[in-house]
CSV table of N, CA and C in Angstrom, one decimal:
chain,number,residue,atom,x,y,z
A,1,ALA,N,0.8,-1.2,0.0
A,1,ALA,CA,0.0,0.0,0.0
A,1,ALA,C,0.9,1.3,0.0
A,2,VAL,N,1.9,1.2,0.8
A,2,VAL,CA,2.8,2.4,0.9
A,2,VAL,C,3.5,2.6,-0.5
A,3,GLU,N,4.0,1.6,-1.1
A,3,GLU,CA,4.6,1.7,-2.4
A,3,GLU,C,3.7,2.2,-3.5
A,4,ARG,N,2.4,1.7,-3.5
A,4,ARG,CA,1.5,2.2,-4.4
A,4,ARG,C,1.2,3.7,-4.2
A,5,MET,N,1.0,4.1,-2.9
A,5,MET,CA,0.8,5.5,-2.6
A,5,MET,C,2.0,6.4,-3.1
A,6,LEU,N,3.2,5.9,-2.9
A,6,LEU,CA,4.3,6.6,-3.3
A,6,LEU,C,4.3,6.8,-4.9
A,7,GLN,N,4.0,5.7,-5.5
A,7,GLN,CA,4.0,5.7,-7.0
A,7,GLN,C,2.9,6.6,-7.5
A,8,GLU,N,1.7,6.6,-6.9
A,8,GLU,CA,0.6,7.3,-7.5
A,8,GLU,C,0.5,8.8,-7.0
A,9,GLU,N,1.1,9.1,-5.9
A,9,GLU,CA,0.9,10.4,-5.3
A,9,GLU,C,2.2,11.2,-5.1
A,10,GLY,N,3.2,11.0,-6.0
A,10,GLY,CA,4.3,11.9,-6.0
A,10,GLY,C,5.5,11.6,-5.1
A,11,GLY,N,5.6,10.3,-4.8
A,11,GLY,CA,6.8,10.0,-4.0
A,11,GLY,C,6.7,10.3,-2.5
A,12,SER,N,7.8,10.3,-1.8
A,12,SER,CA,7.9,10.5,-0.4
A,12,SER,C,7.6,12.0,0.0
A,13,THR,N,7.4,12.9,-1.0
A,13,THR,CA,7.1,14.3,-0.7
A,13,THR,C,5.7,14.7,-1.1
A,14,GLY,N,4.9,13.7,-1.6
A,14,GLY,CA,3.6,13.9,-1.9
A,14,GLY,C,3.4,14.8,-3.1
A,15,GLY,N,4.4,14.8,-4.0
A,15,GLY,CA,4.3,15.7,-5.2
A,15,GLY,C,4.9,17.0,-5.0
A,16,TRP,N,5.3,17.4,-3.8
A,16,TRP,CA,5.9,18.7,-3.6
A,16,TRP,C,7.4,18.5,-3.8
A,17,ASP,N,8.1,19.6,-4.2
A,17,ASP,CA,9.5,19.5,-4.4
A,17,ASP,C,10.1,19.4,-3.0
A,18,ASP,N,11.3,18.9,-2.9
A,18,ASP,CA,12.0,18.6,-1.7
A,18,ASP,C,12.1,19.8,-0.7
A,19,ARG,N,12.4,20.9,-1.3
A,19,ARG,CA,12.6,22.1,-0.5
A,19,ARG,C,11.2,22.5,0.2
A,20,ASP,N,10.1,22.5,-0.6
A,20,ASP,CA,8.8,22.9,0.0
A,20,ASP,C,8.4,21.9,1.0
A,21,HIS,N,8.6,20.6,0.8
A,21,HIS,CA,8.2,19.6,1.7
A,21,HIS,C,9.0,19.7,3.0
A,22,GLU,N,10.3,20.0,2.9
A,22,GLU,CA,11.2,20.1,4.1
A,22,GLU,C,10.7,21.3,4.9
A,23,ARG,N,10.3,22.4,4.3
A,23,ARG,CA,9.8,23.6,5.0
A,23,ARG,C,8.4,23.3,5.7
A,24,PHE,N,7.6,22.5,5.0
A,24,PHE,CA,6.4,22.0,5.6
A,24,PHE,C,6.7,21.2,6.9
A,25,LEU,N,7.6,20.3,6.8
A,25,LEU,CA,8.0,19.5,7.9
A,25,LEU,C,8.6,20.3,9.1
A,26,LYS,N,9.4,21.3,8.7
A,26,LYS,CA,10.0,22.2,9.7
A,26,LYS,C,8.9,22.9,10.5
A,27,HIS,N,7.9,23.5,9.8
A,27,HIS,CA,6.8,24.2,10.5
A,27,HIS,C,6.0,23.2,11.3
A,28,ARG,N,5.8,22.0,10.8
A,28,ARG,CA,5.0,21.0,11.5
A,28,ARG,C,5.7,20.5,12.8
A,29,THR,N,7.0,20.4,12.7
A,29,THR,CA,7.8,20.0,13.9
A,29,THR,C,7.8,21.1,14.9
A,30,GLN,N,7.9,22.4,14.5
A,30,GLN,CA,7.9,23.5,15.4
A,30,GLN,C,6.6,23.8,16.1
A,31,HIS,N,5.5,23.3,15.6
A,31,HIS,CA,4.2,23.5,16.1
A,31,HIS,C,3.4,22.2,16.2
A,32,PRO,N,3.9,21.2,17.0
A,32,PRO,CA,3.2,19.9,17.0
A,32,PRO,C,1.8,20.1,17.6
A,33,GLY,N,0.9,19.4,17.0
A,33,GLY,CA,-0.5,19.4,17.5
A,33,GLY,C,-1.2,20.7,17.2
A,34,ARG,N,-0.6,21.6,16.4
A,34,ARG,CA,-1.3,22.8,16.1
A,34,ARG,C,-1.4,23.0,14.6
A,35,PRO,N,-2.1,22.2,13.9
A,35,PRO,CA,-2.2,22.3,12.5
A,35,PRO,C,-2.6,23.6,12.0
A,36,ASP,N,-3.5,24.3,12.7
A,36,ASP,CA,-3.9,25.7,12.3
A,36,ASP,C,-2.7,26.6,12.2
A,37,VAL,N,-1.7,26.5,13.1
A,37,VAL,CA,-0.6,27.3,13.1
A,37,VAL,C,0.4,26.9,12.0
A,38,TYR,N,0.8,25.6,12.0
A,38,TYR,CA,1.8,25.2,11.0
A,38,TYR,C,1.3,25.2,9.6
A,39,ILE,N,0.0,25.0,9.3
A,39,ILE,CA,-0.5,25.2,8.0
A,39,ILE,C,-0.5,26.6,7.5
A,40,ALA,N,-0.9,27.5,8.4
A,40,ALA,CA,-0.8,29.0,8.1
A,40,ALA,C,0.6,29.4,7.9
A,41,ARG,N,1.6,29.0,8.7
A,41,ARG,CA,3.0,29.4,8.6
A,41,ARG,C,3.6,28.8,7.3
A,42,THR,N,3.2,27.6,7.0
A,42,THR,CA,3.8,27.0,5.7
A,42,THR,C,3.2,27.7,4.5
A,43,ALA,N,1.9,28.0,4.5
A,43,ALA,CA,1.3,28.7,3.4
A,43,ALA,C,1.9,30.1,3.3
A,44,ASP,N,2.2,30.8,4.4
A,44,ASP,CA,2.8,32.1,4.4
A,44,ASP,C,4.3,32.0,3.8
A,45,ASP,N,5.0,31.0,4.3
A,45,ASP,CA,6.4,30.8,3.9
A,45,ASP,C,6.5,30.4,2.4
A,46,LEU,N,5.5,29.7,1.9
A,46,LEU,CA,5.6,29.2,0.5
A,46,LEU,C,4.5,29.8,-0.4
A,47,HIS,N,4.1,31.0,0.0
A,47,HIS,CA,3.0,31.6,-0.7
A,47,HIS,C,3.1,31.7,-2.2
A,48,GLN,N,4.3,31.7,-2.8
A,48,GLN,CA,4.4,31.7,-4.2
A,48,GLN,C,3.9,30.4,-4.9
A,49,ASP,N,4.1,29.3,-4.1
A,49,ASP,CA,3.8,28.0,-4.7
A,49,ASP,C,2.6,27.3,-4.1
A,50,HIS,N,2.3,27.6,-2.8
A,50,HIS,CA,1.2,26.9,-2.1
A,50,HIS,C,0.4,27.8,-1.3
A,51,ASP,N,-0.9,27.7,-1.5
A,51,ASP,CA,-1.9,28.5,-0.6
A,51,ASP,C,-2.3,27.6,0.5
A,52,VAL,N,-3.2,28.1,1.4
A,52,VAL,CA,-3.6,27.4,2.6
A,52,VAL,C,-4.3,26.1,2.1
A,53,ALA,N,-5.1,26.1,1.1
A,53,ALA,CA,-5.8,24.9,0.7
A,53,ALA,C,-4.8,23.8,0.2
A,54,SER,N,-3.8,24.2,-0.5
A,54,SER,CA,-2.7,23.3,-0.9
A,54,SER,C,-2.0,22.7,0.3
A,55,VAL,N,-1.7,23.5,1.3
A,55,VAL,CA,-1.0,23.0,2.5
A,55,VAL,C,-1.9,22.1,3.3
A,56,GLU,N,-3.2,22.4,3.3
A,56,GLU,CA,-4.2,21.5,4.0
A,56,GLU,C,-4.3,20.2,3.3
A,57,GLN,N,-4.3,20.2,2.0
A,57,GLN,CA,-4.3,18.9,1.2
A,57,GLN,C,-3.0,18.1,1.5
A,58,HIS,N,-1.9,18.8,1.5
A,58,HIS,CA,-0.6,18.1,1.8
A,58,HIS,C,-0.6,17.6,3.2
A,59,GLU,N,-1.2,18.2,4.1
A,59,GLU,CA,-1.3,17.7,5.5
A,59,GLU,C,-2.1,16.4,5.5
A,60,ARG,N,-3.2,16.4,4.8
A,60,ARG,CA,-4.0,15.2,4.8
A,60,ARG,C,-3.2,14.0,4.1
A,61,TRP,N,-2.5,14.4,3.1
A,61,TRP,CA,-1.7,13.3,2.4
A,61,TRP,C,-0.6,12.8,3.4
A,62,TYR,N,0.0,13.7,4.1
A,62,TYR,CA,1.1,13.4,5.0
A,62,TYR,C,0.6,12.5,6.2
A,63,VAL,N,-0.5,12.8,6.7
A,63,VAL,CA,-1.1,12.0,7.8
A,63,VAL,C,-1.4,10.6,7.3
A,64,ARG,N,-2.0,10.5,6.1
A,64,ARG,CA,-2.2,9.1,5.5
A,64,ARG,C,-0.9,8.4,5.2
A,65,PHE,N,0.1,9.1,4.7
A,65,PHE,CA,1.4,8.5,4.4
A,65,PHE,C,2.0,8.0,5.7
A,66,GLN,N,2.0,8.8,6.7
A,66,GLN,CA,2.6,8.3,8.0
A,66,GLN,C,1.8,7.1,8.6
A,67,ALA,N,0.5,7.1,8.5
A,67,ALA,CA,-0.3,6.0,8.9
A,67,ALA,C,0.0,4.7,8.2
A,68,LEU,N,0.2,4.8,6.8
A,68,LEU,CA,0.6,3.7,6.0
A,68,LEU,C,2.0,3.2,6.4
A,69,LEU,N,2.9,4.1,6.6
A,69,LEU,CA,4.3,3.7,7.0
A,69,LEU,C,4.2,2.9,8.4
A,70,GLN,N,3.4,3.4,9.3
A,70,GLN,CA,3.3,2.8,10.6
A,70,GLN,C,2.7,1.4,10.5
A,71,ALA,N,1.7,1.3,9.6
A,71,ALA,CA,1.0,0.0,9.4
A,71,ALA,C,2.0,-1.0,8.8
A,72,LYS,N,2.9,-0.5,7.9
A,72,LYS,CA,3.9,-1.4,7.2
A,72,LYS,C,4.9,-1.8,8.3
A,73,ARG,N,5.4,-0.9,9.2
A,73,ARG,CA,6.3,-1.3,10.2
A,73,ARG,C,5.7,-2.3,11.2
A,74,ASP,N,4.4,-2.1,11.5
A,74,ASP,CA,3.7,-3.0,12.4
A,74,ASP,C,3.6,-4.4,11.7
A,75,ALA,N,3.3,-4.5,10.4
A,75,ALA,CA,3.2,-5.7,9.7
A,75,ALA,C,4.5,-6.5,9.7
A,76,ILE,N,5.6,-5.7,9.5
A,76,ILE,CA,6.9,-6.3,9.4
A,76,ILE,C,7.3,-6.9,10.8
A,77,ARG,N,7.0,-6.1,11.8
A,77,ARG,CA,7.3,-6.5,13.2
A,77,ARG,C,6.5,-7.8,13.5
A,78,THR,N,5.2,-7.9,13.2
A,78,THR,CA,4.4,-9.0,13.4
A,78,THR,C,5.0,-10.2,12.6
A,79,TRP,N,5.3,-10.0,11.4
A,79,TRP,CA,5.9,-11.1,10.5
A,79,TRP,C,7.2,-11.6,11.2
A,80,ARG,N,8.0,-10.7,11.6
A,80,ARG,CA,9.3,-11.2,12.2
A,80,ARG,C,9.0,-12.0,13.5
A,81,SER,N,8.1,-11.5,14.3
A,81,SER,CA,7.8,-12.2,15.5
A,81,SER,C,7.2,-13.6,15.3
A,82,ASN,N,6.3,-13.6,14.3
A,82,ASN,CA,5.7,-14.9,14.0
A,82,ASN,C,6.8,-15.9,13.4
A,83,LYS,N,7.7,-15.4,12.6
A,83,LYS,CA,8.7,-16.2,12.0
A,83,LYS,C,9.7,-16.7,13.1
A,84,LYS,N,10.0,-15.8,14.0
A,84,LYS,CA,10.9,-16.2,15.1
A,84,LYS,C,10.3,-17.3,16.0
A,85,HIS,N,9.0,-17.2,16.3
A,85,HIS,CA,8.3,-18.2,17.1
A,85,HIS,C,7.9,-19.5,16.4
A,86,SER,N,7.9,-19.4,15.1
A,86,SER,CA,7.5,-20.7,14.4
A,86,SER,C,8.7,-21.4,13.7
A,87,GLY,N,9.8,-20.7,13.7
A,87,GLY,CA,10.9,-21.3,12.9
A,87,GLY,C,12.0,-21.7,13.7
């Protein structure tokens, strides 16, 4: 699922260029749990390329992406545990 999402939705930056995605992550990290703040700050910082709606869409993508990565890690952990106990 993660690989398909990466392929279909612009890689590990969700279709944003690396610089813009890094700035999004910087604002997100500086204001954890405050999407209203980091979305507004990102949109202000990247106003030439991304408006608030674009940043909100990127936030939704990023949350889905992180959830899929976590599900993949959990599946691998379960697989390794099952393999260790059965083999």
